[in-house]
Coordinates of C-alpha atoms in Angstrom, one line a residue:
X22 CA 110.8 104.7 105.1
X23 CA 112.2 103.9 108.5
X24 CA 115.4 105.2 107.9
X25 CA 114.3 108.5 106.7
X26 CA 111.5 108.6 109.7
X27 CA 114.9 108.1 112.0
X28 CA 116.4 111.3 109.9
X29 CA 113.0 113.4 110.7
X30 CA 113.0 111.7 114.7
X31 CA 116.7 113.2 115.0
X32 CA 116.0 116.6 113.3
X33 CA 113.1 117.5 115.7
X34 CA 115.3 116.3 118.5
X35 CA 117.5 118.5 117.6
X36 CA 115.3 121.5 116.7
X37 CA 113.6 120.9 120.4
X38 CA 117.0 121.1 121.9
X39 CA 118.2 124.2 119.6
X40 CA 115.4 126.6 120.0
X41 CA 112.6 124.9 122.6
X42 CA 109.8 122.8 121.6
X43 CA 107.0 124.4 119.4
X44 CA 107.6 123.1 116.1
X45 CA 105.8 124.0 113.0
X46 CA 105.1 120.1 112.2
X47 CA 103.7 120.9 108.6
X48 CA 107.6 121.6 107.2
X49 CA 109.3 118.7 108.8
X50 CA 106.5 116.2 107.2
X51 CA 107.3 117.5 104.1
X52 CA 110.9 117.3 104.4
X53 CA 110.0 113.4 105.4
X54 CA 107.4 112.4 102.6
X55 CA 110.2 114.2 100.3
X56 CA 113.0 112.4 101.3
X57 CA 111.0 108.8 101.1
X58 CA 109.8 109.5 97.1
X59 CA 113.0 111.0 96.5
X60 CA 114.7 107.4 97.6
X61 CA 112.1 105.4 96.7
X62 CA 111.5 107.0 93.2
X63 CA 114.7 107.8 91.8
X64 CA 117.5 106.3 94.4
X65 CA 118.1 109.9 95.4
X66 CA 118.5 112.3 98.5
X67 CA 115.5 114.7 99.4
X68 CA 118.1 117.5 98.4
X69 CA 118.5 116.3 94.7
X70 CA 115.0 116.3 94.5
X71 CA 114.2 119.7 96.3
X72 CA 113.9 121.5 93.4
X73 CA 111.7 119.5 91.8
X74 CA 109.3 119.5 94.5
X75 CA 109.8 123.3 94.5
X76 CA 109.1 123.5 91.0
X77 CA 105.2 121.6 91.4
X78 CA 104.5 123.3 94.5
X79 CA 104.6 126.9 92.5
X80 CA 103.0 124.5 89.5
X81 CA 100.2 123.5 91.4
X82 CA 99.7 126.8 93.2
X83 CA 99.6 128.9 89.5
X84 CA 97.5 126.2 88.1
X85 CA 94.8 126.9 91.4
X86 CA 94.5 130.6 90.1
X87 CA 94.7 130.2 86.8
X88 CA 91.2 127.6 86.8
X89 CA 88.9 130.3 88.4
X90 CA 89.2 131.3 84.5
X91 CA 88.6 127.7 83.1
X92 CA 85.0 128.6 83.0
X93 CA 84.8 131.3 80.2
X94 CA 84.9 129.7 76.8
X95 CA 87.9 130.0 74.7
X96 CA 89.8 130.5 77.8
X97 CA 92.3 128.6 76.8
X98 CA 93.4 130.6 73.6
X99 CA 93.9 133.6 75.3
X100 CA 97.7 134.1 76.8
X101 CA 98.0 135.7 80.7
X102 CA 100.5 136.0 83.2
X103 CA 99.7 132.5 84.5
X104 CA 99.8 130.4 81.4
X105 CA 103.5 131.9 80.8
X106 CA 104.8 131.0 84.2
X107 CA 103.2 128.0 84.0
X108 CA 105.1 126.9 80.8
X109 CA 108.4 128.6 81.8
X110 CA 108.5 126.3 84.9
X111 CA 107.2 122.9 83.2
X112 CA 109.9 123.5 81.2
X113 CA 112.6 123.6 83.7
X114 CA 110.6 120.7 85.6
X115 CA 110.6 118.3 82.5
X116 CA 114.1 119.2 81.6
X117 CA 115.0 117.8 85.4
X118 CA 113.0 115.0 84.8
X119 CA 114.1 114.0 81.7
X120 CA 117.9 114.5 83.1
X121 CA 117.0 112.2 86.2
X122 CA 115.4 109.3 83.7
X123 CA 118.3 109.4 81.2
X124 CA 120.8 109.1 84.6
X125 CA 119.3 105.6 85.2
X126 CA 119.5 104.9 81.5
X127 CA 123.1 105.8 81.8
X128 CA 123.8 103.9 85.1
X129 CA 121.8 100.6 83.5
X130 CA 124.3 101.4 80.3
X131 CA 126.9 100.6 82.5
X132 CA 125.9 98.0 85.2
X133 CA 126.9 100.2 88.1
X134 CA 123.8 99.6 89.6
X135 CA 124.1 97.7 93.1
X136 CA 120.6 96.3 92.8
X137 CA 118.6 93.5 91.1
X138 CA 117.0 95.7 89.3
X139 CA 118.8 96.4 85.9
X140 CA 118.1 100.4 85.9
X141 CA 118.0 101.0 89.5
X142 CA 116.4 100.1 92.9
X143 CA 114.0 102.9 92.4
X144 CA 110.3 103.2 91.0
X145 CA 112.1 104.6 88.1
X146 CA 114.2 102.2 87.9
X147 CA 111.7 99.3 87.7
X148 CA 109.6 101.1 85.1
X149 CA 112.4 101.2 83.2
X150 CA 113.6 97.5 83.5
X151 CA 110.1 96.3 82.6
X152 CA 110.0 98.6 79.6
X153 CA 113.0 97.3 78.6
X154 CA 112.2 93.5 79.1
X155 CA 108.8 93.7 77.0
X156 CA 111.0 95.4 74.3
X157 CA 113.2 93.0 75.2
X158 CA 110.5 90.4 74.4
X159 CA 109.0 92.2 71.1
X160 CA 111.8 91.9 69.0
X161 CA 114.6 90.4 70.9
X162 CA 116.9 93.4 70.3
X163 CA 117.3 94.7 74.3
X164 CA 116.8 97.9 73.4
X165 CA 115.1 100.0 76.1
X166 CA 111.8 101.2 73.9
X167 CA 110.2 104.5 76.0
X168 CA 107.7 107.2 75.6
X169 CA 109.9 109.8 76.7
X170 CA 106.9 112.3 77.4
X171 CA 105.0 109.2 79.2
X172 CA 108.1 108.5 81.4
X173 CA 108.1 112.4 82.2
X174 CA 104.8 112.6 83.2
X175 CA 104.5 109.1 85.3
X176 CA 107.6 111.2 87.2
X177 CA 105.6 113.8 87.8
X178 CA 102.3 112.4 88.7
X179 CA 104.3 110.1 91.8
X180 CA 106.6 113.0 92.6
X181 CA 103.1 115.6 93.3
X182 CA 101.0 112.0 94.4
X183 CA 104.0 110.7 96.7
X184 CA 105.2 113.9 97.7
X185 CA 102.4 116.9 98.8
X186 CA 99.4 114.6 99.5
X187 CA 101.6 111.7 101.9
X188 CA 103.1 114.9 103.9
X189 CA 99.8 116.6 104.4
X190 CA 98.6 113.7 105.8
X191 CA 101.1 113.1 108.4
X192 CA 100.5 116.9 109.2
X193 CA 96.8 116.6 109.7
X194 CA 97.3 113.5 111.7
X195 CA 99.4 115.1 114.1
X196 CA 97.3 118.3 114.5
X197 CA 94.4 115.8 115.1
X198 CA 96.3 113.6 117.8
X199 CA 97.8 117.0 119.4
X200 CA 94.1 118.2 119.9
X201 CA 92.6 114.9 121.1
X202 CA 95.1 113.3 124.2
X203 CA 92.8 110.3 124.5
X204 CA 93.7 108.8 121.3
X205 CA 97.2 109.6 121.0
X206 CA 97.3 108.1 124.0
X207 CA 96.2 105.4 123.2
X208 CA 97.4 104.9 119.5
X209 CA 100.8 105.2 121.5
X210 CA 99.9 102.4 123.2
X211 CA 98.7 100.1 120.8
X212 CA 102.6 101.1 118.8
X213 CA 104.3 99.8 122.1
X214 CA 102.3 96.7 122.5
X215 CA 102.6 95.5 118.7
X216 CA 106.2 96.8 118.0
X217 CA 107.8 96.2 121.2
X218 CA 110.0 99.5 121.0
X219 CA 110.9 98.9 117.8
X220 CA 110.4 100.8 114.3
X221 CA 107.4 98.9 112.7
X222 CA 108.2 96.0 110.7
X223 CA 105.8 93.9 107.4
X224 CA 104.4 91.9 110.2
X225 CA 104.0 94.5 112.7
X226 CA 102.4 97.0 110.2
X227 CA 98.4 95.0 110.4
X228 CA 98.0 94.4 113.9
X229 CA 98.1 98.9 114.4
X230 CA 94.3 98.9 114.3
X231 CA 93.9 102.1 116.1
X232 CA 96.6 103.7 113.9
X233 CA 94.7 102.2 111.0
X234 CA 91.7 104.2 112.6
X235 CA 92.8 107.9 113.0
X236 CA 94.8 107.7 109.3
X237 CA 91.4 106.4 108.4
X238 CA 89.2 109.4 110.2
X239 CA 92.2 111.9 109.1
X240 CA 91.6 110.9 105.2
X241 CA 87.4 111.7 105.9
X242 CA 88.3 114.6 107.3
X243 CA 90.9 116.2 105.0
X244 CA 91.4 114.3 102.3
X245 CA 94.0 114.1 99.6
X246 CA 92.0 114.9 96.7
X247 CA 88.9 117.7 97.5
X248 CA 87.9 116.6 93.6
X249 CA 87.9 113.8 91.4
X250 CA 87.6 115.1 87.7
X251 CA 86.3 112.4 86.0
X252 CA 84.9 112.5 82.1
X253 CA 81.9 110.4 80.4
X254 CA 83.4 108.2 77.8
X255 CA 79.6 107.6 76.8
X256 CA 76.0 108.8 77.3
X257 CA 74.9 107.1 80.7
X258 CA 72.0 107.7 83.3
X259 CA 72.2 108.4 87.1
X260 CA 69.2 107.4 89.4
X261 CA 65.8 107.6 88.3
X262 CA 64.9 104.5 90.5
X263 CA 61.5 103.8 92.6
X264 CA 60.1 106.5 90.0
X265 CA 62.6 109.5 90.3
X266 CA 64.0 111.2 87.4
X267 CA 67.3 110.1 86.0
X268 CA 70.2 112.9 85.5
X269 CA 71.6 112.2 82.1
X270 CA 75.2 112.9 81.4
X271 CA 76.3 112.9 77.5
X272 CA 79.1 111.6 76.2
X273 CA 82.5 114.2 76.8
X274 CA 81.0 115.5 79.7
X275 CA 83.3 116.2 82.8
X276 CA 82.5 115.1 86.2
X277 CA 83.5 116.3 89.1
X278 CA 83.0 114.4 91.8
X279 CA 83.3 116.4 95.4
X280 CA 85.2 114.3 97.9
X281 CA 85.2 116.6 100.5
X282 CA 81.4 117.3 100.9
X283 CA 80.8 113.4 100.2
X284 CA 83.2 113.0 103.1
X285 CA 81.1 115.7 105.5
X286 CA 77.8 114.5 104.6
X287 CA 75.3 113.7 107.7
X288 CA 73.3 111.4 105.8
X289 CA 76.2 108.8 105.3
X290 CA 78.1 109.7 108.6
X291 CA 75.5 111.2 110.8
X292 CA 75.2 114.2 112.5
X293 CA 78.8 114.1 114.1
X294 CA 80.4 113.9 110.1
X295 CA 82.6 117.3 111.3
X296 CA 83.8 115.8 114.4
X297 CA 86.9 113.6 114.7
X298 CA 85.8 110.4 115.6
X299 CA 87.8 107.4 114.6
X300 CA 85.8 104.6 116.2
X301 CA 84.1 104.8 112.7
X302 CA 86.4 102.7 111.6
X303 CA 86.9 100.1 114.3
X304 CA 87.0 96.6 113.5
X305 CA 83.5 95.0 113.2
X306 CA 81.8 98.1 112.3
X307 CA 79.9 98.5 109.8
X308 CA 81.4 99.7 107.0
X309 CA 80.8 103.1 105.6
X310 CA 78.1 103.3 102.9
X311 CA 79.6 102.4 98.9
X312 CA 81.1 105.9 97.4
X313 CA 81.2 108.2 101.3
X314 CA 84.4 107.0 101.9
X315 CA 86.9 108.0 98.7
X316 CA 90.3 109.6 99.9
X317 CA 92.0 107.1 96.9
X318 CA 88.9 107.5 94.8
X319 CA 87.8 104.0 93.7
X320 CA 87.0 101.8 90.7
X321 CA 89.6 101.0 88.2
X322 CA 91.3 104.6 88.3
X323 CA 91.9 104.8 91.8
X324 CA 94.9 105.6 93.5
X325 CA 97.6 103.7 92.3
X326 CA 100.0 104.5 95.4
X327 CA 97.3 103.6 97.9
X328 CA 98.7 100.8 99.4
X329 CA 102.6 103.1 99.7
X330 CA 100.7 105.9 101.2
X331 CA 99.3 103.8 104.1
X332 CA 102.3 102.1 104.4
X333 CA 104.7 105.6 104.7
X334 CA 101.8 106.8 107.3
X335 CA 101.6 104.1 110.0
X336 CA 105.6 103.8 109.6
X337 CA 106.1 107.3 110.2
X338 CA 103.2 108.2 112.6
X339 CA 104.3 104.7 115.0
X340 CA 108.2 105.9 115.2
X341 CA 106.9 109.6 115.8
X342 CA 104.2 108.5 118.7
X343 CA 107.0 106.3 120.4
X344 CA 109.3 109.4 120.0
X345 CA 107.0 112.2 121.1
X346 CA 104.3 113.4 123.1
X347 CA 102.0 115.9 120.9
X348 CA 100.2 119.5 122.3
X349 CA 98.5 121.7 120.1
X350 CA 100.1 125.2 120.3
X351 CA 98.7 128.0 121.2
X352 CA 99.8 130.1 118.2
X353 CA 97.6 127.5 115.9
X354 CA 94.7 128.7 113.5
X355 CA 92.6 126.5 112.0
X356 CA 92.4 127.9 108.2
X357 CA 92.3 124.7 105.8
X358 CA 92.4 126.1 102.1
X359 CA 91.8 124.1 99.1
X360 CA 95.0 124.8 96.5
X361 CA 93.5 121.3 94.5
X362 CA 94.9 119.7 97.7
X363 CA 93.8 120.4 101.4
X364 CA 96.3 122.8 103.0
X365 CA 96.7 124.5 106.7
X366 CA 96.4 128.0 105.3
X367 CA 99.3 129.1 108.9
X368 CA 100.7 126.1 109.4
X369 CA 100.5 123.7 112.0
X370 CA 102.6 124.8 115.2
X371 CA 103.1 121.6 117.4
X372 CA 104.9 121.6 121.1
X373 CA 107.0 118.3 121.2
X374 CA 107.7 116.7 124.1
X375 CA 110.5 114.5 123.5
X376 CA 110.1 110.6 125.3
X377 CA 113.1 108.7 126.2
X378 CA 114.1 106.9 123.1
X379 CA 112.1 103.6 122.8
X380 CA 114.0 100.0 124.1
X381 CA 114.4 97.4 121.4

Protein backbone atom coordinates (compact mmCIF):
# COMPACT_ATOMS: atom_id res chain seq x y z
CA UNK A 1 0.00 0.00 0.00
CA UNK A 2 2.83 2.46 0.64
CA UNK A 3 4.57 1.75 -2.30
CA UNK A 4 1.83 2.08 -4.64
CA UNK A 5 0.65 5.49 -2.52
CA UNK A 6 4.50 6.58 -3.51
CA UNK A 7 3.54 5.64 -7.43
CA UNK A 8 0.17 7.84 -7.12
CA UNK A 9 2.48 10.82 -4.92
CA UNK A 10 4.89 10.80 -8.05
CA UNK A 11 2.17 10.72 -10.84
CA UNK A 12 0.38 13.86 -9.48
CA UNK A 13 3.77 15.46 -9.12
CA UNK A 14 4.18 15.00 -12.26
CA UNK A 15 0.77 15.84 -13.62
CA UNK A 16 1.16 19.31 -11.52
CA UNK A 17 4.37 19.96 -13.25
CA UNK A 18 3.03 18.84 -16.85
CA UNK A 19 -0.10 20.73 -17.20
CA UNK A 20 -0.61 22.99 -13.78
CA UNK A 21 -2.33 21.94 -10.70
CA UNK A 22 -6.17 21.20 -10.95
CA UNK A 23 -6.41 17.62 -10.97
CA UNK A 24 -9.44 15.62 -11.36
CA UNK A 25 -8.63 13.52 -7.99
CA UNK A 26 -11.44 10.97 -8.59
CA UNK A 27 -9.19 9.12 -11.59
CA UNK A 28 -5.95 8.99 -9.78
CA UNK A 29 -7.70 7.25 -6.55
CA UNK A 30 -8.82 4.80 -8.70
CA UNK A 31 -5.76 4.18 -10.42
CA UNK A 32 -4.37 3.78 -6.59
CA UNK A 33 -7.14 1.48 -4.96
CA UNK A 34 -6.55 -0.48 -8.36
CA UNK A 35 -3.12 -0.91 -8.24
CA UNK A 36 -3.24 -2.01 -4.26
CA UNK A 37 -6.00 -5.13 -5.02
CA UNK A 38 -4.32 -5.75 -8.12
CA UNK A 39 -0.96 -6.54 -5.89
CA UNK A 40 -2.53 -7.49 -3.00
CA UNK A 41 -5.12 -9.87 -4.71
CA UNK A 42 -3.42 -11.59 -7.43
CA UNK A 43 0.58 -10.51 -7.17
CA UNK A 44 -0.14 -8.30 -10.14
CA UNK A 45 0.34 -4.77 -11.73
CA UNK A 46 -2.78 -2.30 -11.90
CA UNK A 47 -2.34 -2.70 -15.77
CA UNK A 48 -2.92 -6.62 -15.83
CA UNK A 49 -5.81 -6.04 -13.89
CA UNK A 50 -7.26 -2.95 -15.93
CA UNK A 51 -9.47 -4.79 -17.72
CA UNK A 52 -10.96 -6.50 -15.36
CA UNK A 53 -11.78 -3.49 -13.40
CA UNK A 54 -13.12 -2.15 -16.73
CA UNK A 55 -15.12 -5.09 -17.31
CA UNK A 56 -17.32 -4.54 -13.57
CA UNK A 57 -17.36 -0.94 -13.89
CA UNK A 58 -19.68 -1.47 -17.31
CA UNK A 59 -21.05 -4.69 -15.08
CA UNK A 60 -22.19 -2.68 -12.40
CA UNK A 61 -23.34 0.27 -14.41
CA UNK A 62 -25.77 -2.25 -16.84
CA UNK A 63 -26.80 -4.04 -13.82
CA UNK A 64 -28.07 -0.18 -12.18
CA UNK A 65 -30.41 0.13 -15.35
CA UNK A 66 -31.36 -3.01 -15.74
CA UNK A 67 -33.08 -3.18 -11.78
CA UNK A 68 -35.49 -0.28 -12.44
CA UNK A 69 -37.25 -3.47 -14.21
CA UNK A 70 -36.65 -5.96 -11.23
CA UNK A 71 -40.03 -4.89 -10.06
CA UNK A 72 -42.42 -6.34 -12.68
CA UNK A 73 -42.95 -10.02 -12.14
CA UNK A 74 -41.50 -12.44 -14.52
CA UNK A 75 -39.01 -9.92 -15.25
CA UNK A 76 -36.45 -12.09 -15.26
CA UNK A 77 -37.73 -14.50 -18.15
CA UNK A 78 -37.95 -11.87 -20.48
CA UNK A 79 -34.55 -11.23 -22.68
CA UNK A 80 -33.48 -7.13 -23.37
CA UNK A 81 -30.69 -5.38 -24.42
CA UNK A 82 -29.23 -5.39 -20.83
CA UNK A 83 -29.41 -8.95 -19.81
CA UNK A 84 -27.36 -9.76 -23.24
CA UNK A 85 -24.50 -7.32 -22.49
CA UNK A 86 -24.64 -8.25 -19.20
CA UNK A 87 -23.80 -12.05 -20.02
CA UNK A 88 -21.49 -11.20 -22.98
CA UNK A 89 -19.24 -9.40 -20.50
CA UNK A 90 -19.45 -11.81 -17.41
CA UNK A 91 -18.30 -14.01 -19.72
CA UNK A 92 -15.22 -12.38 -20.78
CA UNK A 93 -14.83 -11.28 -16.97
CA UNK A 94 -14.98 -14.99 -15.66
CA UNK A 95 -12.82 -16.27 -18.45
CA UNK A 96 -10.04 -13.57 -16.99
CA UNK A 97 -10.68 -14.74 -13.79
CA UNK A 98 -10.55 -18.09 -14.21
CA UNK A 99 -7.11 -17.53 -16.33
CA UNK A 100 -5.64 -15.43 -13.34
CA UNK A 101 -6.62 -18.39 -10.70
CA UNK A 102 -5.29 -21.28 -12.86
CA UNK A 103 -1.85 -18.94 -13.22
CA UNK A 104 -1.27 -19.43 -9.49
CA UNK A 105 -2.23 -22.98 -9.76
CA UNK A 106 0.38 -23.24 -12.40
CA UNK A 107 3.11 -21.19 -10.56
CA UNK A 108 2.25 -23.40 -7.10
CA UNK A 109 2.73 -26.56 -9.76
CA UNK A 110 6.03 -25.42 -10.13
CA UNK A 111 7.39 -23.75 -6.89
CA UNK A 112 8.35 -20.49 -8.58
CA UNK A 113 6.77 -18.70 -6.11
CA UNK A 114 9.18 -16.38 -4.02
CA UNK A 115 6.86 -16.43 -1.05
CA UNK A 116 5.75 -18.51 1.99
CA UNK A 117 2.81 -18.99 0.69
CA UNK A 118 2.66 -22.15 -1.63
CA UNK A 119 0.31 -20.47 -4.38
CA UNK A 120 1.39 -16.94 -4.13
CA UNK A 121 1.83 -13.94 -1.84
CA UNK A 122 -1.58 -12.77 -2.86
CA UNK A 123 -5.22 -13.04 -1.37
CA UNK A 124 -5.57 -15.56 -4.13
CA UNK A 125 -2.89 -17.13 -3.35
CA UNK A 126 -3.63 -17.85 0.29
CA UNK A 127 -7.15 -19.04 -0.56
CA UNK A 128 -5.70 -21.33 -2.62
CA UNK A 129 -2.93 -22.66 -0.18
CA UNK A 130 -5.67 -23.17 2.56
CA UNK A 131 -7.87 -25.01 0.11
CA UNK A 132 -5.24 -27.03 -0.65
CA UNK A 133 -4.10 -27.78 2.97
CA UNK A 134 -7.75 -28.89 4.20
CA UNK A 135 -7.80 -31.14 1.06
CA UNK A 136 -4.54 -31.81 2.00
CA UNK A 137 -5.90 -32.86 5.42
CA UNK A 138 -9.24 -34.77 4.09
CA UNK A 139 -7.65 -37.46 2.41
CA UNK A 140 -3.93 -36.96 2.47
CA UNK A 141 -3.61 -36.84 -1.31
CA UNK A 142 -2.36 -32.90 -1.75
CA UNK A 143 -4.50 -32.35 -4.35
CA UNK A 144 -5.75 -28.70 -4.54
CA UNK A 145 -9.80 -29.52 -4.17
CA UNK A 146 -11.78 -26.01 -5.59
CA UNK A 147 -15.08 -24.77 -6.53
CA UNK A 148 -14.00 -23.35 -9.57
CA UNK A 149 -17.26 -21.02 -9.83
CA UNK A 150 -16.74 -20.20 -5.88
CA UNK A 151 -13.07 -19.12 -6.52
CA UNK A 152 -14.47 -16.91 -9.59
CA UNK A 153 -16.84 -15.31 -7.69
CA UNK A 154 -14.73 -14.60 -4.29
CA UNK A 155 -12.41 -12.80 -7.24
CA UNK A 156 -14.92 -10.82 -8.19
CA UNK A 157 -16.68 -9.80 -5.05
CA UNK A 158 -12.76 -8.37 -3.64
CA UNK A 159 -11.94 -7.02 -7.04
CA UNK A 160 -15.62 -4.66 -7.11
CA UNK A 161 -15.33 -4.57 -2.79
CA UNK A 162 -11.40 -3.64 -2.88
CA UNK A 163 -11.44 -1.80 -5.93
CA UNK A 164 -14.55 0.92 -6.64
CA UNK A 165 -15.76 1.37 -2.99
CA UNK A 166 -11.78 1.89 -1.39
CA UNK A 167 -11.21 4.57 -4.33
CA UNK A 168 -14.43 6.43 -3.83
CA UNK A 169 -13.60 6.85 -0.56
CA UNK A 170 -10.26 8.38 -0.90
CA UNK A 171 -12.04 10.69 -3.45
CA UNK A 172 -14.79 11.85 -1.08
CA UNK A 173 -12.21 12.38 1.52
CA UNK A 174 -10.31 14.67 -0.36
CA UNK A 175 -13.25 16.68 -1.81
CA UNK A 176 -14.31 16.92 1.95
CA UNK A 177 -10.68 18.13 3.28
CA UNK A 178 -10.37 20.51 0.05
CA UNK A 179 -13.70 22.20 1.21
CA UNK A 180 -12.92 22.38 4.93
CA UNK A 181 -8.99 24.01 5.50
CA UNK A 182 -9.45 23.61 9.24
CA UNK A 183 -9.33 20.01 9.34
CA UNK A 184 -6.99 19.23 6.75
CA UNK A 185 -5.05 21.37 8.54
CA UNK A 186 -5.06 19.83 11.13
CA UNK A 187 -5.31 16.09 10.20
CA UNK A 188 -1.88 17.20 8.42
CA UNK A 189 -0.77 17.92 11.58
CA UNK A 190 -1.63 15.09 13.63
CA UNK A 191 0.33 12.84 10.20
CA UNK A 192 3.54 14.91 11.04
CA UNK A 193 3.43 14.50 14.74
CA UNK A 194 2.77 10.63 14.78
CA UNK A 195 4.79 9.63 11.64
CA UNK A 196 7.61 11.91 11.88
CA UNK A 197 7.85 12.48 7.95
CA UNK A 198 7.60 9.23 7.27
CA UNK A 199 4.97 6.93 5.38
CA UNK A 200 2.74 5.42 8.18
CA UNK A 201 3.95 2.34 9.68
CA UNK A 202 1.65 -0.86 11.97
CA UNK A 203 2.46 1.16 14.96
CA UNK A 204 1.92 4.52 13.56
CA UNK A 205 -1.44 3.60 11.91
CA UNK A 206 -3.69 3.89 15.79
CA UNK A 207 -2.39 6.93 17.19
CA UNK A 208 -4.08 9.08 13.62
CA UNK A 209 -7.20 9.80 15.64
CA UNK A 210 -8.20 12.75 13.57
CA UNK A 211 -7.64 10.82 10.37
CA UNK A 212 -9.64 8.02 12.02
CA UNK A 213 -12.30 10.93 12.35
CA UNK A 214 -12.88 12.39 8.88
CA UNK A 215 -12.64 8.56 7.14
CA UNK A 216 -15.18 8.02 9.88
CA UNK A 217 -17.56 11.26 8.95
CA UNK A 218 -16.68 10.55 5.11
CA UNK A 219 -18.18 6.80 5.41
CA UNK A 220 -21.65 8.74 7.18
CA UNK A 221 -21.69 10.85 4.68
CA UNK A 222 -21.12 8.82 1.46
CA UNK A 223 -21.04 5.56 2.13
CA UNK A 224 -19.88 2.47 0.34
CA UNK A 225 -22.98 0.67 0.15
CA UNK A 226 -26.36 3.11 -0.21
CA UNK A 227 -28.24 -0.54 0.43
CA UNK A 228 -27.91 -3.64 2.21
CA UNK A 229 -30.15 -6.37 0.49
CA UNK A 230 -30.63 -8.66 3.07
CA UNK A 231 -33.38 -11.79 2.95
CA UNK A 232 -35.53 -13.43 5.91
CA UNK A 233 -34.35 -16.93 6.30
CA UNK A 234 -37.57 -17.23 8.67
CA UNK A 235 -40.79 -15.50 9.71
CA UNK A 236 -39.61 -12.82 12.46
CA UNK A 237 -41.17 -9.60 14.14
CA UNK A 238 -39.81 -5.99 14.23
CA UNK A 239 -40.95 -3.66 17.07
CA UNK A 240 -44.22 -3.75 18.64
CA UNK A 241 -42.72 -2.81 22.03
CA UNK A 242 -44.42 -0.40 24.90
CA UNK A 243 -47.67 -1.41 22.93
CA UNK A 244 -46.91 -0.56 19.20
CA UNK A 245 -47.62 -2.79 16.41
CA UNK A 246 -45.00 -5.22 15.24
CA UNK A 247 -44.13 -5.27 11.28
CA UNK A 248 -43.99 -8.89 10.36
CA UNK A 249 -41.64 -10.07 7.76
CA UNK A 250 -42.28 -13.82 6.35
CA UNK A 251 -39.93 -16.07 5.64
CA UNK A 252 -38.13 -15.35 1.78
CA UNK A 253 -38.73 -11.86 2.09
CA UNK A 254 -36.02 -9.40 0.90
CA UNK A 255 -34.80 -6.60 3.00
CA UNK A 256 -33.46 -3.76 2.02
CA UNK A 257 -31.88 -1.91 4.48
CA UNK A 258 -31.13 1.95 3.41
CA UNK A 259 -27.71 3.02 4.65
CA UNK A 260 -27.76 6.20 3.25
CA UNK A 261 -30.92 7.66 4.84
CA UNK A 262 -30.04 5.75 8.19
CA UNK A 263 -26.72 7.58 7.84
CA UNK A 264 -28.72 11.29 7.25
CA UNK A 265 -31.17 10.74 9.87
CA UNK A 266 -31.68 13.81 12.51
CA UNK A 267 -32.95 11.71 15.06
CA UNK A 268 -29.74 9.58 15.54
CA UNK A 269 -27.28 12.44 14.42
CA UNK A 270 -29.18 15.57 15.03
CA UNK A 271 -30.08 18.33 13.09
CA UNK A 272 -26.51 18.94 11.63
CA UNK A 273 -26.67 14.90 10.12
CA UNK A 274 -25.89 16.78 6.36
CA UNK A 275 -23.05 18.74 7.56
CA UNK A 276 -19.52 17.41 7.73
CA UNK A 277 -18.62 17.28 11.11
CA UNK A 278 -16.06 14.74 12.26
CA UNK A 279 -15.82 15.61 15.98
CA UNK A 280 -18.65 12.89 15.97
CA UNK A 281 -16.34 10.58 16.30
CA UNK A 282 -13.74 11.98 18.65
CA UNK A 283 -12.43 9.90 21.25
CA UNK A 284 -14.67 9.79 24.41
CA UNK A 285 -17.72 10.53 22.63
CA UNK A 286 -20.40 8.82 22.78
CA UNK A 287 -20.82 6.49 20.38
CA UNK A 288 -23.34 6.65 17.67
CA UNK A 289 -26.70 4.94 18.50
CA UNK A 290 -26.67 0.69 17.52
CA UNK A 291 -27.52 0.33 13.59
CA UNK A 292 -27.00 4.66 12.44
CA UNK A 293 -23.65 4.02 11.82
CA UNK A 294 -23.30 1.02 8.97
CA UNK A 295 -20.71 1.82 6.09
CA UNK A 296 -19.45 -2.15 6.52
CA UNK A 297 -22.95 -3.14 7.49
CA UNK A 298 -22.71 -5.25 10.68
CA UNK A 299 -23.55 -8.57 12.32
CA UNK A 300 -22.05 -11.73 11.02
CA UNK A 301 -22.27 -10.62 7.21
CA UNK A 302 -20.48 -7.56 7.40
CA UNK A 303 -17.75 -6.46 5.46
CA UNK A 304 -15.19 -8.88 5.34
CA UNK A 305 -12.42 -6.34 4.01
CA UNK A 306 -13.23 -3.73 6.72
CA UNK A 307 -10.31 -3.82 8.62
CA UNK A 308 -8.02 -3.52 4.61
CA UNK A 309 -10.17 -0.71 3.71
CA UNK A 310 -9.31 1.45 6.76
CA UNK A 311 -5.96 0.39 6.58
CA UNK A 312 -5.47 1.41 2.50
CA UNK A 313 -7.37 4.87 3.67
CA UNK A 314 -5.25 6.27 6.54
CA UNK A 315 -2.05 4.89 4.51
CA UNK A 316 -2.96 6.71 1.52
CA UNK A 317 -4.76 9.84 2.87
CA UNK A 318 -1.42 10.38 5.66
CA UNK A 319 1.27 10.12 2.56
CA UNK A 320 -1.16 12.37 0.33
CA UNK A 321 -1.69 15.14 3.30
CA UNK A 322 2.17 15.21 4.00
CA UNK A 323 2.54 15.55 0.15
CA UNK A 324 -0.15 18.07 -0.72
CA UNK A 325 -2.01 20.96 0.22
CA UNK A 326 -5.84 20.49 -1.06
CA UNK A 327 -8.42 23.49 -2.68
CA UNK A 328 -11.60 22.74 -4.00
CA UNK A 329 -11.69 23.91 -7.67
CA UNK A 330 -13.73 26.08 -8.97
CA UNK A 331 -14.95 23.97 -11.89
CA UNK A 332 -16.47 21.40 -9.11
CA UNK A 333 -20.30 20.37 -8.98
CA UNK A 334 -21.67 18.66 -6.42
CA UNK A 335 -23.86 15.84 -8.21
CA UNK A 336 -23.52 12.47 -6.06
CA UNK A 337 -25.41 9.65 -8.04
CA UNK A 338 -26.24 6.29 -6.74
CA UNK A 339 -24.97 3.57 -9.49
CA UNK A 340 -25.44 0.72 -6.30
CA UNK A 341 -22.31 2.67 -5.07
CA UNK A 342 -22.08 6.49 -4.27
CA UNK A 343 -20.51 8.28 -7.32
CA UNK A 344 -19.50 12.16 -8.14
CA UNK A 345 -21.82 12.36 -11.08
CA UNK A 346 -18.52 15.35 -12.84
CA UNK A 347 -15.85 14.32 -11.03
CA UNK A 348 -14.02 15.75 -8.37
CA UNK A 349 -11.50 18.59 -9.80
CA UNK A 350 -8.83 19.28 -7.03
CA UNK A 351 -5.93 22.12 -7.19
CA UNK A 352 -2.79 20.55 -5.65
CA UNK A 353 -0.37 22.37 -4.03
CA UNK A 354 2.58 20.37 -3.97
CA UNK A 355 4.70 20.54 -0.23
CA UNK A 356 8.36 20.01 -0.09
CA UNK A 357 8.70 16.27 0.17
CA UNK A 358 8.50 15.23 3.89
CA UNK A 359 12.06 14.54 6.09
CA UNK A 360 12.47 11.03 7.44
Amino acid sequence: MVECTRQTVRALREAVARSGNEVEIGAHMARLAGDVIARTEFDTSYETGKRIFLLIEELQRLTARSSRYLWVPGSQYFPSKYRREIKRLNGELEWLLKESIDRSREIADEGRTPSASPCGRGLLGMLLAEMEKKEAGGNGGGEVGYDAQMMIDECKTFFFAGHETSALLLTWAIMLLATHPAWQDKARAEVAAVCGGGAPSPDSLPKLAVLQMVINETLRLYPPATLLPRMAFEDIELGGGDGGGALRVPSGASVWIPVLAIHHDEGAWGRDAHEFRPDRFAPGRPRPPAGAFLPFAAGPRNCVGQAYAMVEAKVALAMLLSSFRFAISDEYRHAPVNVLTLRPRHGVPVRLLPLPPPRP
